Coordinates of C-alpha atoms and ligand atoms in Angstrom, one line a residue:
M428 CA 83.5 178.2 127.6
K429 CA 80.0 178.9 128.8
Q430 CA 78.7 177.4 132.1
Q431 CA 75.0 176.8 132.3
E432 CA 72.7 175.3 135.1
A433 CA 69.4 173.7 135.1
D434 CA 67.3 171.3 137.4
V435 CA 67.8 168.3 135.1
L436 CA 70.2 167.5 132.2
I437 CA 68.8 164.8 129.9
V438 CA 71.4 163.2 127.4
G439 CA 69.6 161.7 124.4
G440 CA 66.4 162.8 122.6
G441 CA 65.0 159.5 121.8
L442 CA 61.6 158.2 123.2
A443 CA 63.2 157.8 126.7
G444 CA 64.8 161.2 126.8
L445 CA 61.8 163.1 125.0
S446 CA 59.4 161.5 127.4
A447 CA 61.3 162.5 130.6
A448 CA 62.0 165.9 129.2
I449 CA 58.3 166.6 128.6
D450 CA 57.3 165.3 131.9
L451 CA 59.7 167.3 134.1
S452 CA 59.1 170.4 132.3
V453 CA 55.4 170.2 132.6
Q454 CA 56.1 169.7 136.3
G455 CA 58.0 173.2 136.4
K456 CA 61.5 171.9 136.2
S457 CA 64.2 173.5 134.0
V458 CA 65.4 170.9 131.5
L459 CA 68.3 171.0 129.1
L460 CA 68.0 168.1 126.5
F461 CA 71.2 167.1 124.7
E462 CA 70.6 165.7 121.1
P463 CA 73.1 166.1 118.2
K464 CA 70.8 165.0 115.5
S465 CA 67.9 167.0 113.9
Y466 CA 64.2 166.0 113.9
P467 CA 62.5 164.1 111.9
R468 CA 64.8 161.2 111.3
H469 CA 64.3 157.5 110.7
K470 CA 65.6 155.0 113.0
V471 CA 66.0 151.3 112.7
C472 CA 62.9 149.9 114.6
G473 CA 60.1 147.6 114.1
E474 CA 57.8 150.6 114.8
Y475 CA 55.2 148.4 116.8
I476 CA 54.3 149.9 120.2
S477 CA 52.3 148.2 122.9
N478 CA 49.2 149.9 124.0
E479 CA 50.6 150.0 127.6
V480 CA 52.1 153.3 127.0
L481 CA 48.9 155.1 125.7
P482 CA 47.9 156.5 129.4
Y483 CA 51.3 158.0 129.9
L484 CA 51.8 159.3 126.2
S485 CA 48.4 161.0 126.6
K486 CA 49.4 162.5 130.1
L487 CA 52.4 164.0 128.1
G488 CA 50.0 165.5 125.5
I489 CA 50.7 162.9 122.9
D490 CA 48.0 161.1 121.0
P491 CA 49.6 158.6 118.3
F492 CA 46.3 158.3 116.4
T493 CA 46.2 161.9 115.7
L494 CA 49.5 161.3 114.1
G495 CA 48.3 158.5 111.9
A496 CA 49.2 155.5 114.1
V497 CA 47.5 152.3 113.0
E498 CA 45.8 149.9 115.6
I499 CA 47.2 146.4 115.7
S500 CA 45.6 143.6 117.4
N501 CA 46.7 140.4 115.6
F502 CA 50.0 138.6 115.3
S503 CA 51.3 136.2 112.8
W504 CA 54.5 134.0 113.0
T505 CA 55.8 132.1 109.9
H506 CA 58.7 129.7 109.6
P507 CA 60.9 129.3 106.5
K508 CA 59.4 125.9 105.7
G509 CA 56.2 127.6 105.1
K510 CA 54.3 126.9 108.5
A511 CA 52.4 129.8 109.9
I512 CA 50.3 130.5 112.9
Q513 CA 48.1 133.4 114.0
A514 CA 47.1 134.7 117.5
K515 CA 45.3 137.6 119.0
L516 CA 47.7 140.0 120.8
P517 CA 46.6 140.1 124.5
L518 CA 47.1 143.8 124.9
G519 CA 47.4 145.1 121.4
G520 CA 49.4 148.0 120.1
F521 CA 49.9 150.3 117.2
G522 CA 52.1 151.2 114.4
I523 CA 53.9 154.6 113.9
S524 CA 57.0 155.7 112.4
R525 CA 59.9 157.0 114.8
F526 CA 60.3 159.6 112.1
T527 CA 56.6 160.8 112.9
L528 CA 56.5 160.1 116.8
E529 CA 59.9 161.7 117.7
Q530 CA 59.3 164.6 115.7
A531 CA 55.8 165.3 117.3
M532 CA 57.3 164.7 120.9
F533 CA 60.2 167.1 120.3
Q534 CA 57.6 169.9 119.0
R535 CA 55.8 169.1 122.2
A536 CA 59.0 169.3 124.3
L537 CA 59.8 172.8 122.8
A538 CA 56.2 173.9 123.5
V539 CA 56.4 173.0 127.4
G540 CA 59.7 174.8 127.7
V541 CA 62.5 172.0 127.3
Q542 CA 65.6 173.9 126.1
P543 CA 67.3 171.8 123.4
I544 CA 71.2 171.5 123.2
K545 CA 72.0 170.5 119.7
A546 CA 75.4 168.8 120.7
S547 CA 76.5 165.5 121.8
A548 CA 77.4 164.9 125.6
E549 CA 81.1 163.9 125.6
N550 CA 81.5 163.4 129.1
I551 CA 78.8 162.7 131.8
E552 CA 80.0 163.0 135.3
S553 CA 78.7 162.8 138.8
I554 CA 79.7 165.8 141.0
T555 CA 79.3 166.8 144.7
N556 CA 76.1 168.7 143.9
G557 CA 74.6 166.7 141.2
V558 CA 75.8 165.9 137.7
Q559 CA 77.8 167.6 135.0
V560 CA 77.9 167.3 131.1
K561 CA 80.8 168.5 129.0
S562 CA 79.4 168.8 125.6
S563 CA 80.7 168.9 122.0
D564 CA 79.5 172.6 121.9
G565 CA 82.5 173.3 124.2
N566 CA 80.4 174.3 127.1
N567 CA 79.9 172.6 130.6
Y568 CA 76.4 172.1 132.0
T569 CA 75.6 171.2 135.6
A570 CA 72.2 170.2 137.3
R571 CA 71.0 168.5 140.6
A572 CA 69.9 165.4 138.5
G573 CA 70.8 163.7 135.3
I574 CA 68.9 161.3 133.1
A575 CA 71.2 159.4 130.7
A576 CA 69.0 158.3 127.8
Y577 CA 71.6 158.0 124.9
G578 CA 70.4 154.7 123.5
K579 CA 71.7 151.1 123.1
R580 CA 75.5 152.0 122.5
S581 CA 77.6 155.2 122.7
V582 CA 81.2 156.3 123.3
L583 CA 79.8 157.3 126.8
D584 CA 79.4 153.6 127.7
K585 CA 83.2 153.4 127.1
K586 CA 83.9 156.5 129.2
L587 CA 81.7 155.1 132.0
A588 CA 83.6 151.7 131.7
R589 CA 80.5 149.8 131.5
E590 CA 81.0 146.1 131.4
F591 CA 78.7 145.2 128.4
I592 CA 80.7 147.5 126.0
S593 CA 83.7 145.2 126.1
K594 CA 81.9 142.1 125.0
K595 CA 80.9 141.0 121.7
A596 CA 77.6 142.6 120.2
N597 CA 76.5 139.9 117.7
Y598 CA 73.5 141.4 115.7
V599 CA 72.9 143.5 112.7
A600 CA 69.6 144.9 111.9
A601 CA 68.1 147.0 109.0
K602 CA 64.6 148.6 108.0
W603 CA 62.7 150.1 105.2
H604 CA 59.4 151.5 104.4
A605 CA 57.2 150.0 101.6
Q606 CA 54.1 150.6 99.9
G607 CA 51.7 147.8 98.9
A608 CA 48.9 145.5 100.3
F609 CA 49.2 144.4 104.0
D610 CA 46.6 143.8 106.6
P611 CA 46.6 146.8 109.0
S612 CA 45.7 144.7 112.0
L613 CA 48.6 142.7 111.9
V614 CA 52.2 142.5 113.1
A615 CA 54.0 139.6 111.3
L616 CA 57.3 138.0 112.4
H617 CA 58.9 136.1 109.6
N618 CA 61.5 133.7 110.9
F619 CA 64.6 133.0 108.8
E620 CA 68.1 131.4 109.6
G621 CA 69.6 133.4 112.6
G622 CA 66.9 135.9 112.8
Y623 CA 63.4 137.3 111.7
C624 CA 61.7 140.2 110.0
G625 CA 58.9 142.2 111.6
V626 CA 56.3 143.6 109.3
S627 CA 53.5 146.0 110.2
R628 CA 51.6 149.2 109.1
V629 CA 52.7 152.6 110.1
E630 CA 51.1 156.0 109.2
E631 CA 50.2 157.2 105.5
G632 CA 49.6 153.6 104.5
L633 CA 53.2 152.7 104.7
I634 CA 54.4 149.2 105.7
N635 CA 57.7 149.0 107.8
F636 CA 59.7 146.0 107.2
C637 CA 62.5 145.6 110.0
F638 CA 64.8 142.7 110.4
I639 CA 67.4 141.5 112.9
A640 CA 70.0 138.8 112.1
S641 CA 73.0 137.2 114.0
Y642 CA 76.4 138.4 112.7
K643 CA 77.4 134.8 112.6
V644 CA 74.8 134.4 109.6
F645 CA 75.2 137.7 108.3
K646 CA 78.9 137.6 107.9
N647 CA 78.6 134.8 105.3
Y648 CA 77.2 137.5 103.0
R649 CA 78.4 140.8 104.5
D650 CA 76.6 142.6 101.6
L651 CA 73.0 143.5 102.6
P652 CA 71.1 143.1 99.3
K653 CA 72.8 139.6 99.0
F654 CA 71.8 138.8 102.6
M655 CA 68.2 139.9 101.8
D656 CA 67.8 138.0 98.6
S657 CA 69.4 134.7 99.9
V658 CA 68.2 134.5 103.5
L659 CA 65.2 136.8 104.0
R660 CA 63.8 135.5 100.9
S661 CA 64.2 131.9 102.0
N662 CA 60.9 132.4 103.9
P663 CA 58.2 132.0 101.3
H664 CA 55.8 134.4 103.2
L665 CA 58.4 137.1 103.5
K666 CA 59.6 136.5 99.9
E667 CA 56.0 137.0 98.6
L668 CA 55.6 140.2 100.7
M669 CA 59.0 141.7 99.6
D670 CA 58.2 140.7 96.1
E671 CA 54.7 142.4 96.1
T672 CA 55.6 145.6 97.8
E673 CA 57.7 148.5 96.7
M674 CA 60.4 150.0 98.8
V675 CA 60.1 153.9 99.4
F676 CA 63.5 154.2 100.7
E677 CA 66.7 154.4 98.4
K678 CA 68.0 151.5 100.3
P679 CA 67.5 149.9 103.7
L680 CA 68.9 151.7 106.9
S681 CA 71.2 149.5 108.8
I682 CA 72.8 149.3 112.2
A683 CA 75.3 146.8 113.5
Q684 CA 76.8 145.8 116.9
I685 CA 73.6 145.4 118.8
S686 CA 73.8 143.8 122.3
F687 CA 71.3 142.6 124.6
K688 CA 73.7 142.2 127.6
D689 CA 72.8 143.4 131.0
K690 CA 73.5 147.1 132.1
P691 CA 73.1 148.7 135.4
P692 CA 70.1 151.1 135.6
V693 CA 72.0 153.7 137.6
E694 CA 75.7 154.9 136.9
G695 CA 77.0 157.3 139.7
K696 CA 74.2 160.0 139.9
W697 CA 72.9 159.3 136.5
I698 CA 69.5 157.5 136.1
M699 CA 69.9 155.4 133.0
C700 CA 66.6 155.3 130.8
G701 CA 65.5 153.4 127.8
D702 CA 68.2 151.3 125.9
S703 CA 70.9 152.9 128.0
A704 CA 69.5 150.8 130.8
G705 CA 68.9 147.6 128.9
L706 CA 67.6 146.5 125.5
I707 CA 65.0 143.8 125.3
H708 CA 65.1 141.6 122.1
P709 CA 63.1 143.3 119.5
L710 CA 61.0 140.3 118.8
C711 CA 59.2 141.1 122.0
G712 CA 58.1 144.4 120.5
N713 CA 58.5 146.1 124.0
G714 CA 61.6 148.2 123.7
M715 CA 59.9 151.5 123.2
S716 CA 57.3 150.8 125.8
M717 CA 60.2 150.0 128.3
A718 CA 61.9 153.3 127.2
I719 CA 58.9 155.4 127.8
R720 CA 57.9 153.7 131.1
S721 CA 61.5 153.9 132.3
A722 CA 61.2 157.8 131.8
E723 CA 58.0 157.8 133.6
I724 CA 59.4 156.0 136.6
A725 CA 62.6 158.3 136.5
C726 CA 60.4 161.4 136.7
E727 CA 58.3 160.0 139.6
E728 CA 61.5 159.4 141.8
L729 CA 63.1 162.6 140.6
M730 CA 59.8 164.7 141.4
D731 CA 59.8 163.2 144.9
C732 CA 63.3 164.3 145.3
F733 CA 62.5 168.0 144.2
S734 CA 59.6 168.1 146.5
E735 CA 62.1 167.0 149.4
L736 CA 60.1 163.8 150.0
Q737 CA 63.2 161.9 149.6
D738 CA 66.9 162.7 148.9
H739 CA 68.7 162.1 145.6
A740 CA 70.4 158.9 146.9
Q741 CA 67.1 157.4 147.7
A742 CA 65.7 158.4 144.2
L743 CA 68.4 156.7 142.6
Q744 CA 68.0 153.5 145.0
N745 CA 64.2 153.5 144.3
Y746 CA 64.8 153.8 140.7
R747 CA 67.1 150.8 140.5
S748 CA 64.8 148.7 142.4
R749 CA 61.7 149.6 140.5
W750 CA 63.6 149.3 137.3
K751 CA 64.7 145.6 138.0
G752 CA 61.2 144.9 139.3
E753 CA 59.5 145.9 136.2
F754 CA 62.0 145.0 133.5
A755 CA 64.4 142.3 134.3
K756 CA 61.9 139.5 133.8
R757 CA 60.9 140.8 130.5
L758 CA 64.6 140.9 129.4
R759 CA 65.1 137.3 130.6
M760 CA 62.0 136.2 128.6
G761 CA 63.2 138.1 125.5
R762 CA 66.5 136.1 125.8
I763 CA 64.7 132.9 125.9
A764 CA 62.3 133.8 122.9
S765 CA 65.6 135.0 120.9
G766 CA 67.2 131.7 121.6
I767 CA 64.2 129.8 120.1
F768 CA 64.0 132.1 117.2
S769 CA 67.7 131.8 116.3
S770 CA 67.5 128.4 114.8
D771 CA 65.0 126.9 112.2
T772 CA 64.6 123.8 114.4
G773 CA 64.0 125.6 117.6
S774 CA 61.5 127.9 116.1
G775 CA 59.7 124.9 114.1
L776 CA 59.5 123.0 117.2
A777 CA 58.0 125.9 119.2
M778 CA 55.5 126.4 116.6
D779 CA 54.3 122.7 116.9
V780 CA 54.0 123.2 120.5
V781 CA 51.9 126.5 120.2
R782 CA 49.8 124.6 117.6
Y783 CA 48.8 122.0 120.3
V784 CA 48.7 124.3 123.3
P785 CA 47.6 127.8 121.7
G786 CA 47.3 129.5 125.1
I787 CA 51.1 129.3 125.4
L788 CA 51.7 132.2 123.2
P789 CA 49.4 135.0 124.6
F790 CA 50.9 133.7 128.0
F791 CA 54.4 134.2 126.6
I792 CA 53.6 137.6 125.0
K793 CA 52.3 138.8 128.5
Q794 CA 55.5 137.9 130.2
T795 CA 57.5 140.3 127.9
H796 CA 54.9 143.2 128.3
G797 CA 53.7 145.5 131.0
K798 CA 50.1 146.1 131.8
V799 CA 47.5 148.8 130.8
D800 CA 46.6 150.9 133.8
K801 CA 43.0 151.4 133.3
S802 CA 42.7 153.4 136.4
L803 CA 44.6 156.3 134.5
A804 CA 42.1 158.2 132.6
Y805 CA 44.3 160.7 131.1
E806 CA 42.8 162.8 128.3
V807 CA 45.1 164.7 125.7
Ligands
FAD1401 C1 66.1 146.1 115.0 C2 65.4 146.7 116.0 C3 63.8 146.5 116.1 C4 63.0 147.1 117.1 N1 61.8 147.0 117.0 C5 60.9 147.5 118.0 C6 59.6 147.4 118.0 O1 58.9 147.0 116.9 N2 58.8 147.8 119.0 C7 59.4 148.3 120.1 O2 58.7 148.6 121.1 N3 60.9 148.4 120.4 C8 61.6 147.9 119.3 N4 62.9 148.2 119.3 C9 63.4 148.8 120.4 C10 63.5 150.2 120.3 O3 63.9 150.8 119.2 C11 64.3 150.7 121.5 O4 64.1 150.2 122.5 C12 64.0 152.4 121.7 O5 64.5 153.1 120.5 C13 64.7 152.9 122.9 O6 64.6 154.3 122.9 P1 65.6 155.3 123.6 O7 65.1 156.7 123.7 O8 66.1 154.6 124.8 O9 67.0 155.3 122.6 P2 67.1 155.8 121.1 O10 65.9 155.9 120.4 O11 68.2 155.1 120.7 O12 67.5 157.4 121.4 C14 68.9 157.6 122.0 C15 69.1 159.1 121.5 O13 70.3 159.4 122.0 C16 71.2 160.3 121.1 N5 72.4 160.3 121.6 C17 73.4 159.2 121.5 N6 74.6 159.4 122.1 C18 74.4 160.7 122.5 C19 75.3 161.7 123.2 N7 76.6 161.4 123.6 N8 74.8 162.9 123.5 C20 73.4 163.3 123.3 N9 72.8 162.4 122.6 C21 73.2 161.4 122.3 C22 70.9 159.6 119.7 O14 71.2 160.4 118.7 C23 69.4 159.2 119.9 O15 68.6 160.1 119.3 C24 63.6 147.7 118.3 C25 65.1 147.7 118.3 C26 65.8 147.2 117.4 C27 67.3 147.3 117.3

């Protein structure tokens, strides 16, 4: 068994873990990044990212547009009965696949000196002088600080006895890429019984389809193709799009047991980042921005700790309160939106209200998003 030390251990190489790893490494800290899977890889995700992350991504040396990202400025929302509305997105965003973005961020992490450990963290612990990871490679790793960015659900949640893991996780989701015609400036949400499907463009002329549905409705079919035929195609707008585009995946990529329950943003001495700290309902299109922004906050607090401006306990306390201040309201609004979207009647009524008071929609979208800080003039 090997014993290795670093300044920071980061568990999980998704957007949150990669952002934090690059940031801390650029600032001179030694970083070990635990990620068992290889890059590039597809992930179930709507792949629409809000523009609010652009300044920080730029600071990290990542320009999504050089990777082929597509600018998105319009939003449309359709109902199974055929009603549809369109709106301008207050902040706008861009479409890029996780396949491409995470691969580029991983390459950047390697370039700035992050040391990857291609193994799972089997235990994450708080010890007297910091944190410890026992990893599937049989080795032990210690550091002064730790960031847990292992995503929405992991065996680590059970080991940490986190409350949400014992509760029901009631959603299933799937995604696929397709070829065909689709307005590149648009992100579309097509409602169906028990869920919705997001559609937008990503790089290389591809269209990303990603749906999420309540298990209560899905369990009547259990089989993905049957569910897609009977339930997704019940929305005439989505049916037309599915009929007129060609899936380029062999079959959709799917996941289950998705939970939107509250989680603590700090566990012992571990800073929880991204979905490990809380997952916003995907219809808000803000989970990736929250993952990236939470990494930024974590790095600010940890760097103040490394510079002896505060102790580690203070860094954890500040992270906890900043996380709640920035994200708790977004999560609440996401839950309200998902409640409205989960029934045909609710979403039909909400659509009628938006028709009469169009300002409500951009107002609501703003409540689930952060702000672009125009004072940050970062260059890649
Ligand atoms: C259906 C759906 C659609 C979505 N659509 C959008 C959207 O359009 N826009 C948006 O902004 N957000 C969207 N989201 C949310 C977004 O996908 C997440 O918020 C984002 O992926 C969070 O990134 P992360 O880095 O926290 O986690 P992840 O991307 O899940 O990364 C976690 C990483 O940790 C690794 N890991 C897990 N366990 C361990 C371990 N024990 N040791 C080491 N590594 C480990 C995993 O392999 C993984 O790579 C969607 C989510 C869902 C479910």
